[in-house]
Amino acid sequence: MIVPLTVVGALLGLAVNGEVRQAMDANRIAERVRDSGQVARLINDVQTEHREALLLSVQQESARPGATLPSTADYRRAQRVTDERAAGVRSAFGSALPKDEARALDYVRRLSVLRDKVERGSVPAAGIDPAYAAAVGYLIDGIGLDHLSDSPSSSVIELVDAVMRADAAHAAFEGGVFSAQTQDANGLTEYTRAVGAHRVYEEQSERFARIADPDQVLRLDGIERNAEESGIEDRFAELQIDPSSLQSQSPRQLRTAMAQVNRQAEARLEIARSLIGEIADRADDASDVALYKALALLALAVLGFAAWLTFSFLVRRSVVRPLAALTGAAHQVVEVADEELAKVEDDDTTDTTPLRPRPIPVPVRDEIGALAEAFNQVQVTAAALLERQVLSRRNVGEMFGNVGRRVSNLTTRQLTLIDAVEREETSPDILERLYRIDHIAVRLQRNADSLMLLAGIRETELDARPTTLADVIRAALGQIEGYQRVSLRSETEVTVAPDITGDLTLMLAELLENAVSFSPSDTPVEVVVRPGTDVTADGGALIEVIDHGLGLAAERLAEENARLVRRERLDLVPTKVLGLFVVGGLARRWGIRVTLSRTPGGGVTGSVWVV
């Protein structure tokens, strides 16, 4: 599921990124449009300065020789306004000032050369118009609105460009009409320029009308119906009737005409700036809409991801919960099976609690449901196998126990009969034979006790009083064959509690039996009893059973020592030294430490710590 999620995330990321970029572009365009309002004001100031330059030039040409030159105060005032506006435009744009606009502002700044010549009266009107007209064109082109025509807000950009160019064309038209009325040598040329500017104005007005809304068109057209515009149009109509008979006007009349043109230009500027503000607001709205779309897409993506995550979680839970139940049941079966195997391998406990597996519910009939049903059958089968194994183990133990009891009962009866015969017999030869038969019966009794111990049954008779450890060893010697080879040396008079006497006797008898059986018949077996304080801080006594036979290999010796510590079952870990199973079981029962080690010179030494 990661691959489709990644693809969907990438597509949503691209969509959100596109909307964010569109919002940024629209915001940038809105700023550019608002900055163009400053440029429109600068253009109006340049055109006002242009008309002042024309008026000053006409006044200088009409002045009589020797008369006082006309005042340049108004012209210089217009220059200061233009320069301040240019500085404001440069500051408004800041570091975002387009290169073309920067060059246009530099061109306006370089008009100072022309201004000086106009003030000295060395430039005719025909030489003034191209410079100021070029400045206006550079300012409009320098904004770079035409470079943004391929942006998502191209209609907004085109609308602003149309407004500014229409206003500039109309201002050029008004300036041309004004210049034509001066009746200077270039009046006809100025009239021709006015005709061309009027044609450009009509084209830009038509362009504006195609892309603007009706309210904006009406606001721009409303200026055509005021008094100043009517006067300008009337004079233009007169020029169209007979351009060659231009009527010269006095400086005062020209000043009045120029004032009308200025008022008309200011009105047009306000209309243009108002339209520019509306257009900038539309760009802001487009930016907000794009940003809202981006946020909506992002929110939709988050909600979709949350819904997908919730759905995936529900699906996963519907799949994982049955699998988790299966896993839990499997672990239960494994744990119980391990416990049962541990009991079979190394445990003498009689706990036979059967496995009771919990059936796994099958909520749906699908592949997982089929798996749950199959695993339920596996649990039932495993429980049956374990229960049968436990039953088999119990039956084997009971069989060993029954055999051991029957042999023990028979040997007990045999010993009773032998004792009765011994008491009545006086022949030494027959008594010796009876003693030998009695000894064999005692050994058979010991084997029966060992068999019952291996089966998990231990029935011993308790003595009424403690017994010395030496007497316990002598009792153990009475239960083995070849006891004549065993020598006993006791260095302590430690006594043994009545409850441990029987088991300790059986343990020592098994160790002595192994020592006698696995050593040559001509070698002695030594039993040494030392005080426990000599070898350990726990007190008690240390019994050492020392033989001088062939001994055991290191691996076998480690294996038998481990058997004395851990619990093992005879049917799973068979050995030729069955007595060590008995010794290990009794040692674990009473907490007695038993170890086997090599006898110096050969043989095995069994050490028993009795505390």
Short mmCIF file of N, CA and C in Angstrom, two decimals, residues 312-476:
data_model
loop_
_atom_site.label_atom_id
_atom_site.label_comp_id
_atom_site.label_asym_id
_atom_site.label_seq_id
_atom_site.Cartn_x
_atom_site.Cartn_y
_atom_site.Cartn_z
N SER A 312 -7.31 1.51 7.04
CA SER A 312 -6.23 0.52 7.10
C SER A 312 -6.12 -0.08 8.50
N PHE A 313 -6.32 0.78 9.52
CA PHE A 313 -6.27 0.27 10.89
C PHE A 313 -7.39 -0.72 11.15
N LEU A 314 -8.60 -0.39 10.66
CA LEU A 314 -9.72 -1.32 10.85
C LEU A 314 -9.48 -2.63 10.11
N VAL A 315 -9.00 -2.50 8.87
CA VAL A 315 -8.71 -3.73 8.11
C VAL A 315 -7.60 -4.52 8.79
N ARG A 316 -6.57 -3.80 9.21
CA ARG A 316 -5.47 -4.49 9.87
C ARG A 316 -5.95 -5.17 11.14
N ARG A 317 -6.80 -4.47 11.91
CA ARG A 317 -7.28 -5.09 13.14
C ARG A 317 -8.13 -6.31 12.85
N SER A 318 -8.95 -6.22 11.79
CA SER A 318 -9.78 -7.37 11.43
C SER A 318 -8.94 -8.56 11.01
N VAL A 319 -7.73 -8.26 10.49
CA VAL A 319 -6.83 -9.35 10.08
C VAL A 319 -5.92 -9.77 11.21
N VAL A 320 -5.41 -8.75 11.95
CA VAL A 320 -4.39 -9.04 12.95
C VAL A 320 -4.99 -9.69 14.19
N ARG A 321 -6.20 -9.28 14.57
CA ARG A 321 -6.77 -9.84 15.80
C ARG A 321 -6.93 -11.35 15.72
N PRO A 322 -7.51 -11.90 14.63
CA PRO A 322 -7.53 -13.37 14.55
C PRO A 322 -6.13 -13.96 14.51
N LEU A 323 -5.21 -13.28 13.78
CA LEU A 323 -3.85 -13.81 13.74
C LEU A 323 -3.20 -13.73 15.12
N ALA A 324 -3.48 -12.65 15.85
CA ALA A 324 -2.93 -12.55 17.21
C ALA A 324 -3.50 -13.64 18.10
N ALA A 325 -4.82 -13.92 17.93
CA ALA A 325 -5.41 -15.01 18.70
C ALA A 325 -4.75 -16.34 18.34
N LEU A 326 -4.52 -16.54 17.04
CA LEU A 326 -3.83 -17.76 16.61
C LEU A 326 -2.42 -17.82 17.21
N THR A 327 -1.73 -16.69 17.18
CA THR A 327 -0.38 -16.67 17.73
C THR A 327 -0.39 -16.94 19.23
N GLY A 328 -1.35 -16.32 19.95
CA GLY A 328 -1.45 -16.58 21.38
C GLY A 328 -1.75 -18.03 21.69
N ALA A 329 -2.67 -18.58 20.92
CA ALA A 329 -2.98 -20.00 21.13
C ALA A 329 -1.77 -20.87 20.81
N ALA A 330 -1.04 -20.51 19.75
CA ALA A 330 0.16 -21.29 19.41
C ALA A 330 1.18 -21.20 20.53
N HIS A 331 1.37 -19.99 21.08
CA HIS A 331 2.31 -19.85 22.18
C HIS A 331 1.87 -20.66 23.39
N GLN A 332 0.55 -20.68 23.65
CA GLN A 332 0.05 -21.47 24.77
C GLN A 332 0.35 -22.94 24.58
N VAL A 333 0.07 -23.41 23.36
CA VAL A 333 0.35 -24.82 23.09
C VAL A 333 1.84 -25.11 23.24
N VAL A 334 2.67 -24.19 22.71
CA VAL A 334 4.13 -24.39 22.81
C VAL A 334 4.58 -24.39 24.26
N GLU A 335 4.07 -23.43 25.06
CA GLU A 335 4.49 -23.35 26.46
C GLU A 335 4.08 -24.60 27.23
N VAL A 336 2.82 -25.01 27.04
CA VAL A 336 2.36 -26.19 27.76
C VAL A 336 3.11 -27.43 27.28
N ALA A 337 3.35 -27.49 25.96
CA ALA A 337 4.10 -28.63 25.45
C ALA A 337 5.52 -28.64 26.00
N ASP A 338 6.15 -27.44 26.11
CA ASP A 338 7.49 -27.38 26.69
C ASP A 338 7.48 -27.82 28.15
N GLU A 339 6.44 -27.39 28.88
CA GLU A 339 6.34 -27.82 30.27
C GLU A 339 6.19 -29.33 30.38
N GLU A 340 5.35 -29.88 29.52
CA GLU A 340 5.16 -31.33 29.56
C GLU A 340 6.44 -32.06 29.16
N LEU A 341 7.12 -31.54 28.14
CA LEU A 341 8.39 -32.17 27.75
C LEU A 341 9.42 -32.04 28.86
N ALA A 342 9.43 -30.88 29.55
CA ALA A 342 10.36 -30.74 30.68
C ALA A 342 10.04 -31.74 31.78
N LYS A 343 8.72 -31.94 32.01
CA LYS A 343 8.34 -32.95 33.00
C LYS A 343 8.80 -34.34 32.57
N VAL A 344 8.62 -34.62 31.29
CA VAL A 344 9.02 -35.94 30.79
C VAL A 344 10.53 -36.11 30.88
N GLU A 345 11.26 -35.02 30.61
CA GLU A 345 12.72 -35.14 30.54
C GLU A 345 13.37 -35.14 31.91
N ASP A 346 13.01 -34.16 32.76
CA ASP A 346 13.83 -34.00 33.97
C ASP A 346 13.00 -33.65 35.19
N ASP A 347 11.79 -34.06 35.26
CA ASP A 347 10.95 -33.70 36.39
C ASP A 347 10.34 -34.94 37.00
N ASP A 348 10.38 -34.97 38.31
CA ASP A 348 9.79 -36.09 39.02
C ASP A 348 8.44 -35.73 39.61
N THR A 349 7.88 -34.57 39.24
CA THR A 349 6.63 -34.14 39.83
C THR A 349 5.49 -35.05 39.41
N THR A 350 4.49 -35.09 40.25
CA THR A 350 3.30 -35.91 39.96
C THR A 350 2.16 -35.07 39.44
N ASP A 351 2.41 -33.78 39.15
CA ASP A 351 1.37 -32.91 38.61
C ASP A 351 1.02 -33.36 37.20
N THR A 352 -0.20 -33.74 37.01
CA THR A 352 -0.65 -34.27 35.71
C THR A 352 -1.83 -33.46 35.19
N THR A 353 -1.80 -32.12 35.45
CA THR A 353 -2.90 -31.29 34.95
C THR A 353 -2.93 -31.33 33.44
N PRO A 354 -4.01 -31.78 32.84
CA PRO A 354 -4.04 -31.91 31.38
C PRO A 354 -4.13 -30.54 30.70
N LEU A 355 -3.68 -30.48 29.46
CA LEU A 355 -3.79 -29.26 28.66
C LEU A 355 -5.23 -29.02 28.29
N ARG A 356 -5.67 -27.77 28.56
CA ARG A 356 -7.04 -27.38 28.21
C ARG A 356 -6.94 -26.18 27.25
N PRO A 357 -6.76 -26.42 25.96
CA PRO A 357 -6.62 -25.30 25.02
C PRO A 357 -7.93 -24.54 24.86
N ARG A 358 -7.77 -23.21 24.73
CA ARG A 358 -8.95 -22.37 24.49
C ARG A 358 -9.24 -22.32 23.00
N PRO A 359 -10.42 -22.68 22.60
CA PRO A 359 -10.72 -22.63 21.16
C PRO A 359 -10.75 -21.20 20.66
N ILE A 360 -10.24 -21.01 19.47
CA ILE A 360 -10.20 -19.68 18.86
C ILE A 360 -11.53 -19.41 18.17
N PRO A 361 -12.17 -18.26 18.45
CA PRO A 361 -13.43 -17.96 17.76
C PRO A 361 -13.20 -17.74 16.27
N VAL A 362 -14.17 -18.11 15.49
CA VAL A 362 -14.11 -17.95 14.03
C VAL A 362 -15.21 -16.97 13.62
N PRO A 363 -14.89 -15.64 13.60
CA PRO A 363 -15.94 -14.65 13.33
C PRO A 363 -16.42 -14.65 11.89
N VAL A 364 -15.53 -14.95 10.95
CA VAL A 364 -15.89 -14.91 9.53
C VAL A 364 -15.44 -16.20 8.87
N ARG A 365 -16.08 -16.49 7.75
CA ARG A 365 -15.74 -17.70 7.01
C ARG A 365 -14.85 -17.33 5.83
N ASP A 366 -13.62 -16.99 6.12
CA ASP A 366 -12.67 -16.69 5.06
C ASP A 366 -11.42 -17.52 5.29
N GLU A 367 -10.33 -17.13 4.63
CA GLU A 367 -9.10 -17.90 4.76
C GLU A 367 -8.60 -17.90 6.19
N ILE A 368 -8.70 -16.77 6.87
CA ILE A 368 -8.25 -16.71 8.26
C ILE A 368 -9.16 -17.57 9.14
N GLY A 369 -10.48 -17.56 8.86
CA GLY A 369 -11.38 -18.42 9.60
C GLY A 369 -11.04 -19.89 9.41
N ALA A 370 -10.72 -20.25 8.17
CA ALA A 370 -10.32 -21.64 7.91
C ALA A 370 -9.05 -21.99 8.67
N LEU A 371 -8.10 -21.02 8.72
CA LEU A 371 -6.87 -21.25 9.47
C LEU A 371 -7.16 -21.42 10.95
N ALA A 372 -8.09 -20.60 11.48
CA ALA A 372 -8.45 -20.74 12.90
C ALA A 372 -9.07 -22.11 13.17
N GLU A 373 -9.95 -22.57 12.31
CA GLU A 373 -10.54 -23.89 12.50
C GLU A 373 -9.48 -24.99 12.45
N ALA A 374 -8.55 -24.85 11.49
CA ALA A 374 -7.49 -25.85 11.41
C ALA A 374 -6.62 -25.82 12.66
N PHE A 375 -6.34 -24.62 13.16
CA PHE A 375 -5.51 -24.55 14.36
C PHE A 375 -6.25 -25.07 15.58
N ASN A 376 -7.57 -24.87 15.64
CA ASN A 376 -8.33 -25.49 16.72
C ASN A 376 -8.17 -27.01 16.71
N GLN A 377 -8.19 -27.59 15.53
CA GLN A 377 -7.97 -29.03 15.43
C GLN A 377 -6.54 -29.39 15.86
N VAL A 378 -5.58 -28.53 15.49
CA VAL A 378 -4.20 -28.78 15.91
C VAL A 378 -4.10 -28.76 17.44
N GLN A 379 -4.78 -27.78 18.08
CA GLN A 379 -4.76 -27.72 19.54
C GLN A 379 -5.35 -28.96 20.17
N VAL A 380 -6.47 -29.40 19.64
CA VAL A 380 -7.12 -30.61 20.18
C VAL A 380 -6.20 -31.82 20.04
N THR A 381 -5.57 -31.94 18.85
CA THR A 381 -4.68 -33.06 18.62
C THR A 381 -3.47 -32.99 19.53
N ALA A 382 -2.88 -31.77 19.68
CA ALA A 382 -1.73 -31.62 20.55
C ALA A 382 -2.09 -31.93 22.00
N ALA A 383 -3.26 -31.45 22.44
CA ALA A 383 -3.68 -31.74 23.81
C ALA A 383 -3.87 -33.23 24.01
N ALA A 384 -4.45 -33.91 23.01
CA ALA A 384 -4.65 -35.36 23.13
C ALA A 384 -3.30 -36.09 23.19
N LEU A 385 -2.35 -35.66 22.36
CA LEU A 385 -1.03 -36.30 22.37
C LEU A 385 -0.33 -36.11 23.71
N LEU A 386 -0.37 -34.87 24.22
CA LEU A 386 0.28 -34.61 25.50
C LEU A 386 -0.40 -35.38 26.63
N GLU A 387 -1.71 -35.39 26.59
CA GLU A 387 -2.43 -36.11 27.64
C GLU A 387 -2.12 -37.60 27.58
N ARG A 388 -2.03 -38.13 26.35
CA ARG A 388 -1.70 -39.54 26.22
C ARG A 388 -0.29 -39.81 26.69
N GLN A 389 0.63 -38.89 26.43
CA GLN A 389 2.00 -39.08 26.87
C GLN A 389 2.08 -39.04 28.40
N VAL A 390 1.37 -38.08 28.98
CA VAL A 390 1.34 -38.02 30.44
C VAL A 390 0.76 -39.30 31.02
N LEU A 391 -0.34 -39.78 30.41
CA LEU A 391 -0.95 -41.02 30.89
C LEU A 391 0.00 -42.20 30.74
N SER A 392 0.74 -42.20 29.59
CA SER A 392 1.70 -43.28 29.38
C SER A 392 2.81 -43.22 30.41
N ARG A 393 3.28 -42.01 30.70
CA ARG A 393 4.32 -41.88 31.71
C ARG A 393 3.82 -42.33 33.08
N ARG A 394 2.59 -41.94 33.42
CA ARG A 394 2.02 -42.34 34.70
C ARG A 394 1.87 -43.86 34.77
N ASN A 395 1.43 -44.42 33.65
CA ASN A 395 1.24 -45.88 33.66
C ASN A 395 2.57 -46.60 33.83
N VAL A 396 3.63 -46.10 33.14
CA VAL A 396 4.94 -46.73 33.30
C VAL A 396 5.43 -46.60 34.74
N GLY A 397 5.24 -45.39 35.31
CA GLY A 397 5.64 -45.21 36.70
C GLY A 397 4.89 -46.13 37.63
N GLU A 398 3.57 -46.24 37.42
CA GLU A 398 2.79 -47.15 38.25
C GLU A 398 3.22 -48.60 38.07
N MET A 399 3.60 -48.96 36.82
CA MET A 399 4.06 -50.32 36.56
C MET A 399 5.35 -50.60 37.32
N PHE A 400 6.30 -49.62 37.24
CA PHE A 400 7.53 -49.79 38.01
C PHE A 400 7.23 -49.87 39.50
N GLY A 401 6.32 -49.00 39.94
CA GLY A 401 5.98 -49.01 41.36
C GLY A 401 5.35 -50.32 41.79
N ASN A 402 4.43 -50.85 40.98
CA ASN A 402 3.79 -52.12 41.32
C ASN A 402 4.80 -53.27 41.37
N VAL A 403 5.69 -53.27 40.37
CA VAL A 403 6.71 -54.31 40.37
C VAL A 403 7.60 -54.18 41.60
N GLY A 404 7.99 -52.90 41.88
CA GLY A 404 8.84 -52.70 43.05
C GLY A 404 8.14 -53.11 44.33
N ARG A 405 6.83 -52.79 44.47
CA ARG A 405 6.10 -53.18 45.67
C ARG A 405 6.00 -54.70 45.79
N ARG A 406 5.70 -55.33 44.67
CA ARG A 406 5.56 -56.79 44.72
C ARG A 406 6.88 -57.45 45.10
N VAL A 407 7.97 -56.96 44.49
CA VAL A 407 9.28 -57.53 44.84
C VAL A 407 9.61 -57.23 46.30
N SER A 408 9.29 -55.97 46.75
CA SER A 408 9.57 -55.62 48.15
C SER A 408 8.76 -56.48 49.11
N ASN A 409 7.48 -56.71 48.77
CA ASN A 409 6.65 -57.56 49.64
C ASN A 409 7.19 -58.99 49.68
N LEU A 410 7.56 -59.50 48.52
CA LEU A 410 8.08 -60.89 48.48
C LEU A 410 9.38 -61.01 49.27
N THR A 411 10.28 -60.00 49.09
CA THR A 411 11.55 -60.07 49.83
C THR A 411 11.32 -59.92 51.32
N THR A 412 10.33 -59.10 51.68
CA THR A 412 10.02 -58.96 53.11
C THR A 412 9.55 -60.28 53.69
N ARG A 413 8.65 -60.95 52.98
CA ARG A 413 8.18 -62.27 53.43
C ARG A 413 9.32 -63.27 53.45
N GLN A 414 10.20 -63.19 52.42
CA GLN A 414 11.33 -64.13 52.36
C GLN A 414 12.26 -63.92 53.54
N LEU A 415 12.55 -62.64 53.86
CA LEU A 415 13.42 -62.36 54.99
C LEU A 415 12.80 -62.82 56.30
N THR A 416 11.47 -62.70 56.41
CA THR A 416 10.80 -63.17 57.63
C THR A 416 10.95 -64.68 57.78
N LEU A 417 10.76 -65.40 56.69
CA LEU A 417 10.91 -66.87 56.74
C LEU A 417 12.35 -67.27 57.05
N ILE A 418 13.29 -66.53 56.40
CA ILE A 418 14.71 -66.87 56.64
C ILE A 418 15.07 -66.62 58.10
N ASP A 419 14.57 -65.51 58.66
CA ASP A 419 14.87 -65.23 60.07
C ASP A 419 14.29 -66.33 60.98
N ALA A 420 13.08 -66.80 60.63
CA ALA A 420 12.48 -67.88 61.45
C ALA A 420 13.30 -69.17 61.37
N VAL A 421 13.77 -69.48 60.16
CA VAL A 421 14.59 -70.70 59.99
C VAL A 421 15.92 -70.55 60.71
N GLU A 422 16.53 -69.33 60.64
CA GLU A 422 17.82 -69.11 61.28
C GLU A 422 17.71 -69.30 62.80
N ARG A 423 16.60 -68.91 63.38
CA ARG A 423 16.46 -69.03 64.81
C ARG A 423 16.35 -70.49 65.26
N GLU A 424 15.84 -71.34 64.39
CA GLU A 424 15.66 -72.76 64.75
C GLU A 424 16.85 -73.63 64.33
N GLU A 425 17.70 -73.14 63.41
CA GLU A 425 18.80 -73.96 62.89
C GLU A 425 20.03 -73.80 63.78
N THR A 426 20.73 -74.99 63.99
CA THR A 426 21.94 -74.98 64.81
C THR A 426 23.16 -75.41 64.04
N SER A 427 22.99 -75.91 62.81
CA SER A 427 24.13 -76.36 62.02
C SER A 427 24.86 -75.15 61.46
N PRO A 428 26.20 -75.07 61.67
CA PRO A 428 26.95 -73.92 61.18
C PRO A 428 26.93 -73.83 59.66
N ASP A 429 27.03 -74.95 58.97
CA ASP A 429 27.05 -74.88 57.50
C ASP A 429 25.72 -74.37 56.97
N ILE A 430 24.68 -74.90 57.55
CA ILE A 430 23.35 -74.45 57.06
C ILE A 430 23.12 -72.99 57.42
N LEU A 431 23.57 -72.56 58.62
CA LEU A 431 23.41 -71.18 59.01
C LEU A 431 24.17 -70.24 58.05
N GLU A 432 25.38 -70.67 57.67
CA GLU A 432 26.15 -69.84 56.75
C GLU A 432 25.40 -69.67 55.43
N ARG A 433 24.85 -70.79 54.97
CA ARG A 433 24.09 -70.70 53.72
C ARG A 433 22.85 -69.81 53.89
N LEU A 434 22.21 -69.93 55.06
CA LEU A 434 21.04 -69.09 55.30
C LEU A 434 21.43 -67.60 55.35
N TYR A 435 22.62 -67.32 55.96
CA TYR A 435 23.06 -65.93 56.01
C TYR A 435 23.32 -65.39 54.60
N ARG A 436 23.87 -66.28 53.75
CA ARG A 436 24.11 -65.84 52.38
C ARG A 436 22.79 -65.59 51.66
N ILE A 437 21.83 -66.50 51.88
CA ILE A 437 20.50 -66.27 51.27
C ILE A 437 19.87 -65.00 51.82
N ASP A 438 20.05 -64.76 53.11
CA ASP A 438 19.52 -63.54 53.74
C ASP A 438 20.16 -62.30 53.12
N HIS A 439 21.46 -62.35 52.89
CA HIS A 439 22.15 -61.19 52.29
C HIS A 439 21.65 -60.93 50.87
N ILE A 440 21.43 -62.02 50.10
CA ILE A 440 20.90 -61.85 48.74
C ILE A 440 19.51 -61.23 48.80
N ALA A 441 18.70 -61.65 49.76
CA ALA A 441 17.35 -61.10 49.90
C ALA A 441 17.41 -59.61 50.25
N VAL A 442 18.37 -59.23 51.13
CA VAL A 442 18.51 -57.81 51.48
C VAL A 442 18.88 -56.99 50.24
N ARG A 443 19.82 -57.57 49.43
CA ARG A 443 20.20 -56.87 48.20
C ARG A 443 18.99 -56.74 47.26
N LEU A 444 18.19 -57.81 47.19
CA LEU A 444 16.98 -57.76 46.36
C LEU A 444 16.00 -56.72 46.89
N GLN A 445 15.94 -56.59 48.22
CA GLN A 445 15.08 -55.57 48.83
C GLN A 445 15.56 -54.18 48.45
N ARG A 446 16.91 -53.99 48.44
CA ARG A 446 17.44 -52.68 48.04
C ARG A 446 17.11 -52.36 46.60
N ASN A 447 17.23 -53.38 45.73
CA ASN A 447 16.90 -53.15 44.33
C ASN A 447 15.43 -52.79 44.15
N ALA A 448 14.57 -53.43 44.94
CA ALA A 448 13.14 -53.10 44.89
C ALA A 448 12.90 -51.66 45.34
N ASP A 449 13.61 -51.24 46.41
CA ASP A 449 13.47 -49.85 46.87
C ASP A 449 13.95 -48.87 45.79
N SER A 450 15.06 -49.22 45.11
CA SER A 450 15.54 -48.35 44.04
C SER A 450 14.55 -48.28 42.89
N LEU A 451 13.96 -49.43 42.58
CA LEU A 451 12.97 -49.45 41.48
C LEU A 451 11.77 -48.57 41.82
N MET A 452 11.29 -48.64 43.08
CA MET A 452 10.16 -47.79 43.47
C MET A 452 10.57 -46.31 43.47
N LEU A 453 11.82 -46.05 43.86
CA LEU A 453 12.27 -44.66 43.82
C LEU A 453 12.29 -44.13 42.40
N LEU A 454 12.77 -44.95 41.46
CA LEU A 454 12.77 -44.52 40.06
C LEU A 454 11.36 -44.30 39.54
N ALA A 455 10.39 -45.04 40.08
CA ALA A 455 8.98 -44.87 39.70
C ALA A 455 8.31 -43.71 40.41
N GLY A 456 9.05 -43.03 41.30
CA GLY A 456 8.48 -41.91 42.02
C GLY A 456 7.84 -42.30 43.32
N ILE A 457 8.12 -43.48 43.82
CA ILE A 457 7.52 -43.95 45.06
C ILE A 457 8.66 -44.22 46.05
N ARG A 458 8.53 -43.71 47.26
CA ARG A 458 9.53 -43.99 48.29
C ARG A 458 8.82 -44.21 49.61
N GLU A 459 8.86 -45.44 50.07
CA GLU A 459 8.24 -45.81 51.34
C GLU A 459 9.32 -46.34 52.26
N THR A 460 9.64 -45.60 53.27
CA THR A 460 10.69 -46.01 54.23
C THR A 460 10.11 -46.06 55.62
N GLU A 461 10.72 -46.92 56.44
CA GLU A 461 10.33 -47.01 57.84
C GLU A 461 11.21 -46.09 58.65
N LEU A 462 10.60 -45.32 59.53
CA LEU A 462 11.33 -44.37 60.36
C LEU A 462 11.81 -45.05 61.64
N ASP A 463 13.10 -44.83 61.93
CA ASP A 463 13.63 -45.31 63.21
C ASP A 463 13.18 -44.38 64.32
N ALA A 464 13.21 -44.88 65.50
CA ALA A 464 12.71 -44.10 66.63
C ALA A 464 13.75 -43.10 67.12
N ARG A 465 15.00 -43.32 66.81
CA ARG A 465 16.05 -42.49 67.37
C ARG A 465 17.11 -42.21 66.30
N PRO A 466 17.91 -41.12 66.50
CA PRO A 466 18.99 -40.84 65.56
C PRO A 466 20.01 -41.97 65.54
N THR A 467 20.69 -42.06 64.41
CA THR A 467 21.69 -43.10 64.20
C THR A 467 22.99 -42.44 63.82
N THR A 468 24.11 -43.02 64.32
CA THR A 468 25.40 -42.45 63.92
C THR A 468 25.62 -42.71 62.44
N LEU A 469 26.43 -41.83 61.87
CA LEU A 469 26.72 -41.94 60.44
C LEU A 469 27.49 -43.22 60.13
N ALA A 470 28.34 -43.65 61.03
CA ALA A 470 29.08 -44.90 60.83
C ALA A 470 28.13 -46.09 60.76
N ASP A 471 27.10 -46.10 61.61
CA ASP A 471 26.13 -47.20 61.58
C ASP A 471 25.31 -47.16 60.29
N VAL A 472 25.03 -45.97 59.78
CA VAL A 472 24.31 -45.88 58.51
C VAL A 472 25.16 -46.48 57.40
N ILE A 473 26.46 -46.22 57.42
CA ILE A 473 27.35 -46.77 56.39
C ILE A 473 27.41 -48.28 56.54
N ARG A 474 27.48 -48.79 57.77
CA ARG A 474 27.51 -50.24 57.95
C ARG A 474 26.22 -50.87 57.45
N ALA A 475 25.08 -50.20 57.68
CA ALA A 475 23.82 -50.73 57.16
C ALA A 475 23.84 -50.76 55.64
N ALA A 476 24.43 -49.74 55.01
CA ALA A 476 24.54 -49.73 53.57
C ALA A 476 25.44 -50.85 53.09
#
